[in-house]
Short mmCIF file of C-alpha atoms and ligand atoms in Angstrom, two decimals:
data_model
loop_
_atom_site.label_atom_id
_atom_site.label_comp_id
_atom_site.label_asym_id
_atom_site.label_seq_id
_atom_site.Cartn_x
_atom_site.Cartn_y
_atom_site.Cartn_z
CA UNK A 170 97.47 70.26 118.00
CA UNK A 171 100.93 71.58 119.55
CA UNK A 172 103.60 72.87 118.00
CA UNK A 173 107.27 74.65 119.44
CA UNK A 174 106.27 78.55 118.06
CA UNK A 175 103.25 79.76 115.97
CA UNK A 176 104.09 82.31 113.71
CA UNK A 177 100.93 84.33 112.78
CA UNK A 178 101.33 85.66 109.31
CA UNK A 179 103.14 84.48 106.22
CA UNK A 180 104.76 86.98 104.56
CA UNK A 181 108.89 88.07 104.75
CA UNK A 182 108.65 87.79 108.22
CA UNK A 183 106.83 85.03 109.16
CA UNK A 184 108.26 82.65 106.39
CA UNK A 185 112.07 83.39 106.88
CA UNK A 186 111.85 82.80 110.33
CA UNK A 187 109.59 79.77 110.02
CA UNK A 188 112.67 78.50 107.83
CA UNK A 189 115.29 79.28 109.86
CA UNK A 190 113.57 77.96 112.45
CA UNK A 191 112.89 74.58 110.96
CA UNK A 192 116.59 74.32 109.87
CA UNK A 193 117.06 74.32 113.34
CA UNK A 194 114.79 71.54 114.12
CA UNK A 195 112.35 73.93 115.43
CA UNK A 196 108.73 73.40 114.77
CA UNK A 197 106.37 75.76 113.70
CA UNK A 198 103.25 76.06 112.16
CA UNK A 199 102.60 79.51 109.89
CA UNK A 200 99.39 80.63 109.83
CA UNK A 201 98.22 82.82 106.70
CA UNK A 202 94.63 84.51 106.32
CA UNK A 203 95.07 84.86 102.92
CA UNK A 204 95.75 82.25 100.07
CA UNK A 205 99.42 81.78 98.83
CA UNK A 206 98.73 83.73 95.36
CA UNK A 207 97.04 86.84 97.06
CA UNK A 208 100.38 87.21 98.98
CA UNK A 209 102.13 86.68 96.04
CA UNK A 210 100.01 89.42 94.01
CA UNK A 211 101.47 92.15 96.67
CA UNK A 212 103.47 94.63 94.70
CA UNK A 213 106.28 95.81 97.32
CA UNK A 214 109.88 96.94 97.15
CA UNK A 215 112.80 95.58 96.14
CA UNK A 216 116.29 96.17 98.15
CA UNK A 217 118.03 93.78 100.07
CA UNK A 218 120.60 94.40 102.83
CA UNK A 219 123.46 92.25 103.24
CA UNK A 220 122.43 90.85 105.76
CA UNK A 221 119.06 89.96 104.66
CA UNK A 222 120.80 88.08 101.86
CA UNK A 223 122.98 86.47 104.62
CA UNK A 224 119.57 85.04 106.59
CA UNK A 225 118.00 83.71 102.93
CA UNK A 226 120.95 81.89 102.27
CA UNK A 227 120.75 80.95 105.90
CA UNK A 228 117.63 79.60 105.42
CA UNK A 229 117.99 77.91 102.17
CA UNK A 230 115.88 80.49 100.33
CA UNK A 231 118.52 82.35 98.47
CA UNK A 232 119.31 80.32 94.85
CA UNK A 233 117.24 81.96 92.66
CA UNK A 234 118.44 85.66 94.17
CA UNK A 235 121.78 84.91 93.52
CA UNK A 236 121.12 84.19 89.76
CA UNK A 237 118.83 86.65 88.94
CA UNK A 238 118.95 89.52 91.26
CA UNK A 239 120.98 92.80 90.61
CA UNK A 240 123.84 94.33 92.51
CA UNK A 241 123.61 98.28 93.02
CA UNK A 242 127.13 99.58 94.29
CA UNK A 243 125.03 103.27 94.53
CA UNK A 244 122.22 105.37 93.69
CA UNK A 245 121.58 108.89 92.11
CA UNK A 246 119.87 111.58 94.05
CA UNK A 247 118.33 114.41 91.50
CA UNK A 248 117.30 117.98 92.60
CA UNK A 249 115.88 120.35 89.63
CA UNK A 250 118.75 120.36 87.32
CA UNK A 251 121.36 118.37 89.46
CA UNK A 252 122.32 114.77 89.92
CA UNK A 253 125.02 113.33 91.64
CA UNK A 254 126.02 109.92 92.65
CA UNK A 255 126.08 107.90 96.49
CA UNK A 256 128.69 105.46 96.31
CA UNK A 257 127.86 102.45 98.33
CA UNK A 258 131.25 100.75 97.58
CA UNK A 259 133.34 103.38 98.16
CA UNK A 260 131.91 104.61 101.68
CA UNK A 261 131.09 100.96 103.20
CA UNK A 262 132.73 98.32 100.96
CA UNK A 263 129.30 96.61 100.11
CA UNK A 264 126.26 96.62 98.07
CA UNK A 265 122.51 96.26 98.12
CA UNK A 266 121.21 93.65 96.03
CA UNK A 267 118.16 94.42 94.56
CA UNK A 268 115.54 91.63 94.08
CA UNK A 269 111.67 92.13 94.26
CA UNK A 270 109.82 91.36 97.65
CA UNK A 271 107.13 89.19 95.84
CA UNK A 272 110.52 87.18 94.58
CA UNK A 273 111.85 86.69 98.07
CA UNK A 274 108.58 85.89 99.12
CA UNK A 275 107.87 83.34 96.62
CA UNK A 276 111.18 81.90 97.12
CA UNK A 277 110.50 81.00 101.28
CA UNK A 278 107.14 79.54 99.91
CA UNK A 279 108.71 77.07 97.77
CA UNK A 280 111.41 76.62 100.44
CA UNK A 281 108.94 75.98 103.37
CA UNK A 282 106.83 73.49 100.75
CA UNK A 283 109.75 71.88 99.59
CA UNK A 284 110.76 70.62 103.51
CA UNK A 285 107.16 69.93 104.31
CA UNK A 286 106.48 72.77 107.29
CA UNK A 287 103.38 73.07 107.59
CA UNK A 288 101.44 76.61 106.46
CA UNK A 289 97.70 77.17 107.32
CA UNK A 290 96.23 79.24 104.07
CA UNK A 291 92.84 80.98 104.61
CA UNK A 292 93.19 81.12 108.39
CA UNK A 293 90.05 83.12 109.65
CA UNK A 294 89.77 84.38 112.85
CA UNK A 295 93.33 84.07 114.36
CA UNK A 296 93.26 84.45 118.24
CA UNK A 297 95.60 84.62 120.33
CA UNK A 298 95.91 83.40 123.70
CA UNK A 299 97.29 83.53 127.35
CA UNK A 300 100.21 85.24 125.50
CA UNK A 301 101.28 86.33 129.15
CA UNK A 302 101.16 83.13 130.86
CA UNK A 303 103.14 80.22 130.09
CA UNK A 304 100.84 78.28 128.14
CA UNK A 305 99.93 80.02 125.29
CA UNK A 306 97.47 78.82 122.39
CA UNK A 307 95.96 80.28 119.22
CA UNK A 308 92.79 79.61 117.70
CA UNK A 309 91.98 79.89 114.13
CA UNK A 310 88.67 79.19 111.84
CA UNK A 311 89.82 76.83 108.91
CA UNK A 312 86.60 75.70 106.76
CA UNK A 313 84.21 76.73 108.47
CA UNK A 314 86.02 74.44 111.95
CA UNK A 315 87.79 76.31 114.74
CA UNK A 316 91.54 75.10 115.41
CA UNK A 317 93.49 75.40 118.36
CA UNK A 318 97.03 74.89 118.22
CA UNK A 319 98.86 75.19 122.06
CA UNK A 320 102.40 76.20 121.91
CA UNK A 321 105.15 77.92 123.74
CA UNK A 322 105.82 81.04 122.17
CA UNK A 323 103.26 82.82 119.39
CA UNK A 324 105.74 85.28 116.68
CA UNK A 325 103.03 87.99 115.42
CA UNK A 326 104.17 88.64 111.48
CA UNK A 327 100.82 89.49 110.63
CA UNK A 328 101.80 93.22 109.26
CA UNK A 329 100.47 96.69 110.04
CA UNK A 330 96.57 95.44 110.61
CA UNK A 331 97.24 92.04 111.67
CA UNK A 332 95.46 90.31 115.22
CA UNK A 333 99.09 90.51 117.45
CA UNK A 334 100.13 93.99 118.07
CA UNK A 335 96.35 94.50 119.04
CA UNK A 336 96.83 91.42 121.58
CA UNK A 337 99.28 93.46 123.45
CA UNK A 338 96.89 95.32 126.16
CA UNK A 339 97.05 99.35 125.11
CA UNK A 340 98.19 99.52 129.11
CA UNK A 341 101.14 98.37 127.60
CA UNK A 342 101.83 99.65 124.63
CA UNK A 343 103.10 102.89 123.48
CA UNK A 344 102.70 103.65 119.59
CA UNK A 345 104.69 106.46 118.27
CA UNK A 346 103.23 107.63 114.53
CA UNK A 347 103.74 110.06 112.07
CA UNK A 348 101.74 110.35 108.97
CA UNK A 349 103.17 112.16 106.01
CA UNK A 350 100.89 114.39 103.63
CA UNK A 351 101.19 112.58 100.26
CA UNK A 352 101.40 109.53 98.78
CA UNK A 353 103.35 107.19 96.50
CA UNK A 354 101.84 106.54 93.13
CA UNK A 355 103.50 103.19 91.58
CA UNK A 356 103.67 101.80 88.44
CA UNK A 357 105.27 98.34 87.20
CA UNK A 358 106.03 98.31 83.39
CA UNK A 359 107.06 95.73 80.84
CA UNK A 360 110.13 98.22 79.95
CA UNK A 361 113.66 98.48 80.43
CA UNK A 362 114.87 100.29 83.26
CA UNK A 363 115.67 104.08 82.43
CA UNK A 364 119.22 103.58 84.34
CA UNK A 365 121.45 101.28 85.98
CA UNK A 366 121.09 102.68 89.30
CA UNK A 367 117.63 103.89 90.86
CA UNK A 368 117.36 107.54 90.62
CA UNK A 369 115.48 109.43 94.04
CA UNK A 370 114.84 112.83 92.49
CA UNK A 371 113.63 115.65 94.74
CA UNK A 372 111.97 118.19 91.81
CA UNK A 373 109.70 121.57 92.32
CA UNK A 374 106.67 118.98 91.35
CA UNK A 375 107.65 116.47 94.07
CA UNK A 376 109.32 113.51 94.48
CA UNK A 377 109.82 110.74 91.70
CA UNK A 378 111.86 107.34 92.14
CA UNK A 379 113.37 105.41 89.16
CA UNK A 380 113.49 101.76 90.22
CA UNK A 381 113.56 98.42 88.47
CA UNK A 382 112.86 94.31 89.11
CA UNK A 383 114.72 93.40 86.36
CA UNK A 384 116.38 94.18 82.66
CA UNK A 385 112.91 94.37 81.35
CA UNK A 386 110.67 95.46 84.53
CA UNK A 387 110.62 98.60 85.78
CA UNK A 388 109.07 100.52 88.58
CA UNK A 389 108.56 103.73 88.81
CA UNK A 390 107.25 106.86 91.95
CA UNK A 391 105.64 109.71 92.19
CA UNK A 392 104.71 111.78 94.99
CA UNK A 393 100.98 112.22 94.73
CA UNK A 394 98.70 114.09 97.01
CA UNK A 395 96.65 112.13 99.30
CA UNK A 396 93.46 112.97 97.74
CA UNK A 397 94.27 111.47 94.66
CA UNK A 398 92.84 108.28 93.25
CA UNK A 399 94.50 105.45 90.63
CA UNK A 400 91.83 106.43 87.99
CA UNK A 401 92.86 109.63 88.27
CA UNK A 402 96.14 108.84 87.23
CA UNK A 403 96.35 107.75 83.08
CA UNK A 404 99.64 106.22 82.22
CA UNK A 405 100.19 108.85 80.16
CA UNK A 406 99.77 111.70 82.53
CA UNK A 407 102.00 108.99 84.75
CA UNK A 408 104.74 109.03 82.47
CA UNK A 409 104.35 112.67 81.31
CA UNK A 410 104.86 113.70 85.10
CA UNK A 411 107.44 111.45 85.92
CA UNK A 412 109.76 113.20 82.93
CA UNK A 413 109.06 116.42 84.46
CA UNK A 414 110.75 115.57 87.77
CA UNK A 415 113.76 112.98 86.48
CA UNK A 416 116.99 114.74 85.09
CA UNK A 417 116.64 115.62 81.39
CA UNK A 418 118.54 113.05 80.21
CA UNK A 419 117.14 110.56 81.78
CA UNK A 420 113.69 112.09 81.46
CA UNK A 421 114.78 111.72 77.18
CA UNK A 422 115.70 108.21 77.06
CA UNK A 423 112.91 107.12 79.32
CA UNK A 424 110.81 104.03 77.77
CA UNK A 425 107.13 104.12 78.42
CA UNK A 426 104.94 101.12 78.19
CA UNK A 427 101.44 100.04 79.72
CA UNK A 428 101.36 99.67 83.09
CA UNK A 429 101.20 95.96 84.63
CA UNK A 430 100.41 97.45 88.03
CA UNK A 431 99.65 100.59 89.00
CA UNK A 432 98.82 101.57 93.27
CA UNK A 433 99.25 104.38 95.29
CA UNK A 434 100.78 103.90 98.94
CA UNK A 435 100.39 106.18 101.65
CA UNK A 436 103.40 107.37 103.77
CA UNK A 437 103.67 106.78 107.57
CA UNK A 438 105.93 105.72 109.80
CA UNK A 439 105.36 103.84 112.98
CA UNK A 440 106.98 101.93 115.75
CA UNK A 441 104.96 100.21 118.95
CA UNK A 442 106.71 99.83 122.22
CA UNK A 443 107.51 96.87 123.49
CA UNK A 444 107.73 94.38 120.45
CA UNK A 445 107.17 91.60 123.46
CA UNK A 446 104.49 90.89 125.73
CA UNK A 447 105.31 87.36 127.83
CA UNK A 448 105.50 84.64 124.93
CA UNK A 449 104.60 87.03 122.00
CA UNK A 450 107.27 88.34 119.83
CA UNK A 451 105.88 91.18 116.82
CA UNK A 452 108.13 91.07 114.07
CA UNK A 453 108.32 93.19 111.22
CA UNK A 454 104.88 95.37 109.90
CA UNK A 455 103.47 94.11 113.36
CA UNK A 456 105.47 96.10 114.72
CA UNK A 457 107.15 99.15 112.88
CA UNK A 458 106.54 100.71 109.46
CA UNK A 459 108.73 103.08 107.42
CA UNK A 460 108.02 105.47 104.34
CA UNK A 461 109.81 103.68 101.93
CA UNK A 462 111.87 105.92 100.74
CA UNK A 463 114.89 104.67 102.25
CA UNK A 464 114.06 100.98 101.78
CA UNK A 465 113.66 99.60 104.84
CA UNK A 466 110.78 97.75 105.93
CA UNK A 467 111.58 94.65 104.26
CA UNK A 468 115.14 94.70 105.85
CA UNK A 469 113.96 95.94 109.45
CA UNK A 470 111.95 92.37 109.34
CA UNK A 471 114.92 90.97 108.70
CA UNK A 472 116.55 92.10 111.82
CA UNK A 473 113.81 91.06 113.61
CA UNK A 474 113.72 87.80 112.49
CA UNK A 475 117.58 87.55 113.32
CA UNK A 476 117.29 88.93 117.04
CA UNK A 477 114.34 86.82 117.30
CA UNK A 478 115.44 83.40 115.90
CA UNK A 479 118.57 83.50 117.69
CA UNK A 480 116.72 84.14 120.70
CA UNK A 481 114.65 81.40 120.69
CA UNK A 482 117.63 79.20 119.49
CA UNK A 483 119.26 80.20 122.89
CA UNK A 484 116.18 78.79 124.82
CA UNK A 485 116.16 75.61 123.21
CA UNK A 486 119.23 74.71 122.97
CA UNK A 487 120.59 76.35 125.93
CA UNK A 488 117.43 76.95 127.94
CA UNK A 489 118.60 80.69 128.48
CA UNK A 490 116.13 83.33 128.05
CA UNK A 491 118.40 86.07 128.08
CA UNK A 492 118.15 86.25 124.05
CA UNK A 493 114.25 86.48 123.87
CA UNK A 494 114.53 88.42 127.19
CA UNK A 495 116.56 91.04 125.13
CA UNK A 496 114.91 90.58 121.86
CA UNK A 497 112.65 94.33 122.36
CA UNK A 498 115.56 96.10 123.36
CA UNK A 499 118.02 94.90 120.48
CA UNK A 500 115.54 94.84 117.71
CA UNK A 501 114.12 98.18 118.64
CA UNK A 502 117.92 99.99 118.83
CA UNK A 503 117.98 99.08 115.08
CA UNK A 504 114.64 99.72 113.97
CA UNK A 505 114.99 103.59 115.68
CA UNK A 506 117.88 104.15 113.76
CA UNK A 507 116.51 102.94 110.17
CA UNK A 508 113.09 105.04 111.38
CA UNK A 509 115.35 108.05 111.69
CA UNK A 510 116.50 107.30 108.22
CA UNK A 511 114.17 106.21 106.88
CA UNK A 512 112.73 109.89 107.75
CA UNK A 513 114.93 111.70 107.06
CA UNK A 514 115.40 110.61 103.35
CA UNK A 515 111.38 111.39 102.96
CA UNK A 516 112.49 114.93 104.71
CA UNK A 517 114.82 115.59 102.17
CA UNK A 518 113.63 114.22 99.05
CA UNK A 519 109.94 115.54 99.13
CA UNK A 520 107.67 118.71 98.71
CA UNK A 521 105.68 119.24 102.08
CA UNK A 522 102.40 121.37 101.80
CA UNK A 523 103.55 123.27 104.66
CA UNK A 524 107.12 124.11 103.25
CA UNK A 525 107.53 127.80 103.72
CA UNK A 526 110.46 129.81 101.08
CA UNK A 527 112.91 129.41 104.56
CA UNK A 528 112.35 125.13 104.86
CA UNK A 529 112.72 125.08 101.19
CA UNK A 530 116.14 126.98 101.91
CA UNK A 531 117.13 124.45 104.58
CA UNK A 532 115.80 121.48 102.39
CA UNK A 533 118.24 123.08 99.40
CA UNK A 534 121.03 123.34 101.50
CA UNK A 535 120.84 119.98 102.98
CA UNK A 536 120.94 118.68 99.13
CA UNK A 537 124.16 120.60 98.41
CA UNK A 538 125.96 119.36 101.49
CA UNK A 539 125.00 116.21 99.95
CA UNK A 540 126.50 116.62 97.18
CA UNK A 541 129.60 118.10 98.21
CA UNK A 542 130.70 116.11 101.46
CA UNK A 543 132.36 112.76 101.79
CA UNK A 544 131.18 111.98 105.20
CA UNK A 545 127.61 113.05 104.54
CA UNK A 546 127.70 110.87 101.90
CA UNK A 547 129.43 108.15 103.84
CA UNK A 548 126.55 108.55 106.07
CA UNK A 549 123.57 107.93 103.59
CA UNK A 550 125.80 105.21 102.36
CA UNK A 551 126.31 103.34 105.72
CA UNK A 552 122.51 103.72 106.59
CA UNK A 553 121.41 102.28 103.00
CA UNK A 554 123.35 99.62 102.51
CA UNK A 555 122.13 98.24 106.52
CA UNK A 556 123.18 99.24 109.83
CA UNK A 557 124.96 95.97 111.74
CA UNK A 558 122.80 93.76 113.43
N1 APR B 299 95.90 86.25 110.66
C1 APR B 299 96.75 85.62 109.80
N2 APR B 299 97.53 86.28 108.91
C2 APR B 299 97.42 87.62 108.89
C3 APR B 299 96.57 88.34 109.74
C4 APR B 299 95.79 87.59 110.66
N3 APR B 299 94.96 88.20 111.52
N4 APR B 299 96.69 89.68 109.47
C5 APR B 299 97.59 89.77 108.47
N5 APR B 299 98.03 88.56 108.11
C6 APR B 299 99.02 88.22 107.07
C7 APR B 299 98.91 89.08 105.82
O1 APR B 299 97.99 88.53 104.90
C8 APR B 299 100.35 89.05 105.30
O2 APR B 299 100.53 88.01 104.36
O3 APR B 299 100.30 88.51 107.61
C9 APR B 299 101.20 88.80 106.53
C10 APR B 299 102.02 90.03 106.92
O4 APR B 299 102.97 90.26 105.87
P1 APR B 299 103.53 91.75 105.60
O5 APR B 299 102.44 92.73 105.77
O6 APR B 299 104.26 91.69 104.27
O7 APR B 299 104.55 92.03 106.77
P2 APR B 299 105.99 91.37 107.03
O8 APR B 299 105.99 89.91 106.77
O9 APR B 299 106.41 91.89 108.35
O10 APR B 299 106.93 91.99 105.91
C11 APR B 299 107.36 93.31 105.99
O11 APR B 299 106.49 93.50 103.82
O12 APR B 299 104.60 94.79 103.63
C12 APR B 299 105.93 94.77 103.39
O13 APR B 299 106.71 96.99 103.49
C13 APR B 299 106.62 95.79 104.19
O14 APR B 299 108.66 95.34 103.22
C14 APR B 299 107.92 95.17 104.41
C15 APR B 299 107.64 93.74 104.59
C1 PHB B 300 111.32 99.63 94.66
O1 PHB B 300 112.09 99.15 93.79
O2 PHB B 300 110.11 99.32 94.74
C2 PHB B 300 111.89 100.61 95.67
C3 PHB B 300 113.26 100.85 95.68
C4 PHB B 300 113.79 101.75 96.59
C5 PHB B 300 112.94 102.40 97.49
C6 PHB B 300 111.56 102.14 97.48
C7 PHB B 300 111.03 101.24 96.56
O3 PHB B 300 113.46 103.30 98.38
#
C-alpha cells in the first residue's frame, strides 16, 4: 500500500491533521493501536485556544463545539482566604472556549469517517522505517497479518510512549525533563459546576482546580502526593478536601455527587530536541508534555499540527521544503514558551515538599503581585488564552 503521509497515532494530533490534510487533497492513512472507544474513554482536559478552534473549523470538525461548548472571558486564582479574578477579555480581547478533549476528539472521528479517510484501529506493532532516507515505510500487525504502507513522510502523534520519538536515534536527540513531586487527583461528576469560571486555588493543603464539561458535568483537582492511590481516595474524603482548599463560598455552595471518573495524573514536563529526523515529523505528546496546570498540551498539538500541515502543504503544492525544513525550529519557539508557562503556573499554584518558610515567602509574594498588577495580569492573560502561532 502507499499513501502521501502516515500519521502514527489517532488522537488530537494525529486526527486534526489527518483532516486538514485530506481537505487539502492530501492522503493519509492514521494508524491507531487502540480501538476508537478506548480513545474515546480518555478523560483529559478541556480548554481550547483560539486558534485551536480556528484549525477545527478549518478542518470541518468544529459544529458541535460551537453549539455546545462554553466561552470563559477569565478565571479565578484562590490563595487561603483570597480570590481575585484574570480577565482574559480585558488584557487580550479574546477568550478560551472550553470544550472537553474526548469531545474534540470524537468530533475529528466522525469527521474523518464521514469523508471516508481511512483509520487503521488495533494497529500492533507500528514500525517505522528509513525515516532518514527518502523512501520511508511503516509496518504494522493488523489481525494477526503484517502491513506495510510506503510513503513520503511518517507524522509521529503517537503521545508520550508511542513508537516515533524512540525512532529518532538517542545520537540525536536531546530530552529535557522535569518531574514534579505530586500528582493530580481527578474526578468527573454528574453535578453542576460550583462557578462560572474555573477556580486554580493555591491553599496551605495544596492545590485544587474547579473545572467543568458542561452545565451539569463537572471536574474537579487536587494535588495529591505521589504515593497515593485512587482507592485511597473515597469521594467523600475527595469532596471533603477539595472544600478545604476552594474559597469559603465557593467551598459552601459546592454540589457533591458520585464520581463518574475518578484518576490521578502525574506531573512532568518534557520537550525532545529536534521534533524532525529526515521524513519524520513528532507532533504533540510525541514530542512535549506539560503539567496541566496551565492548559496546554492539547493546544501545543495544535500548533504543531499548524506548522506542520502548512509545511507539508508548501511541498506539495509548491515543492518547497523550506516549511517542513523549518517546522522544529517554529514549533519548538512556541512550545518553550507555553513549557515556561506552563511551569510556572504549577510553581505558583502548588505546595512543594521542599518549600522552605523563605520559598513560601517568594511563592506569597508572587500571588500578591498577581493580584495587584495590570501587566502581570496581562501576562497570565496573554499566555492562557494562546501565544500567536
Ligand atoms: N502505534 C499506534 N498508535 C499509538 C502508538 C503506537 N505505537 N502509541 C500510542 N498510540 C496512540 C495512542 O493510543 C493515542 O490514541 O497515539 C495516540 C496519541 O494520542 P495522545 O496521547 O492524546 O497525544 P496527542 O494526539 O498528541 O494529543 C495531545 O492529548 O494526551 C493529551 O494531554 C495531552 O492534551 C494533550 C493531547
Ligand atoms: C480541565 O477542565 O480538565 C482542566 C482545565 C484547566 C486546566 C487543567 C484541566 O488547567
Amino acid at each position: 500500500m502507499r499513501t502521501q503521509v502516515v500519521i502514527v497515532g489517532g488522537g488530537p494530533s494525529g486526527l486534526l491533521l489527518g483532516q486538514l490534510l485530506h481537505r487539502k487533497g492530501i492522503d493519509a492513512v492514521v494508524l491507531e493501536r487502540k480501538t476508537r472507544d478506548y480513545v474515546l474513554g480518555r478523560i483529559r482536559a478541556g480548554i481550547l485556544e483560539q486558534g485551536f478552534v480556528s484549525l477545527l473549523r478549518e478542518a470541518g470538525a468544529a459544529e458541535r463545539m460551537e453549539r455546545e461548548a462554553f466561552i470563559h472571558d477569565g478565571t479565578i486564582i484562590s490563595y487561603d482566604d483570597a480570590q481575585f479574578g484574570i480577565d482574559f477579555k480585558k488584557h487580550t480581547g479574546t477568550s478560551v472556549v472550553l470544550y472537553g478533549q474526548t469531545e474534540v476528539t470524537r468530533d475529528l472521528y466522525d469527521a474523518r469517517a464521514a469523508v471516508g479517510a481511512k483509520t487503521v484501529f488495533e494497529a500492533a506493532d507500528v514500525a517505522i522505517h528509513g525515516a532518514d532516507t527518502d523512501a520511508p515505510y511503516v509496518t504494522y500487525v493488523k489481525d494477526g497479518r503484517e502491513e506495510r504502507i510506503d510513503c513520503d513522510f511518517v507524522a509521529g502523534c503517537d503521545g508520550f510512549h508511542g513508537v516515533s520519538r524512540q525512532t529518532i536515534p538517542e545520537s540525536v536527540r536531546t530530552d529535557y525533563e522535569k518531574v514534579y513531586p505530586f500528582g493530580w487527583l481527578g474526578i468527573l461528576s454528574e453535578t453542576p459546576p460550583v462557578n462560572d469560571e474555573l477556580i486554580y486555588a493555591n491553599s496551605t493543603r495544596g492545590f485544587a482546580l474547579c473545572s467543568m464539561r458542561n452545565a451539569n458535568l463537572s471536574r474537579y483537582y487536587i494535588q495529591c502526593s505521589l504515593s497515593d492511590h485512587v482507592e485511597d481516595w473515597s469521594d467523600q474524603a475527595f469532596w471533603d478536601e477539595l472544600r478545604r482548599r476552594i474559597p469559603a463560598e465557593a467551598a459552601d455552595r459546592l454540589v457533591t455527587g458520585p464520581s463518574i471518573e475518578k484518576s490521578i495524573a502525574p506531573l512532568r514536563s518534557f520537550v525532545t530536541e529536534p521534533m524532525r529526523w529526515g521524513r519524520l515529523f513528532l507532533c504533540g505528546d510525541a514530542a512535549h508534555i506539560v503539567p496541566p496546570t496551565g492548559a496546554k498540551g492539547l493546544n501545543t498539538a495544535a500548533s504543531d499540527v499548524h506548522y506542520l500541515y502548512h509545511g507539508l502543504l508548501q511541498w506539495y503544492e509548491e515543492k518547497d521544503a523550506e516549511g517542513i525544513d523549518r517546522y522544529s525550529e517554529k514549533a519548538l519557539a512556541r512550545i518553550w514558551k507555553a513549557e515556561r508557562f506552563s511551569w510556572w503556573m504549577t510553581s505558583l499554584l502548588h505546595r512543594f515538599p521542599d518549600q522552605d518558610p523563605f520559598d513560601l515567602k517568594m511563592q506569597r509574594a508572587e500571588l500578591e503581585f498577581l493580584r495587584d498588577s495590570d501587566a502581570a495580569q496581562a501576562a497570565l492573560a496573554q499566555n492562557y488564552v494562546g501565544l500567536p502561532y
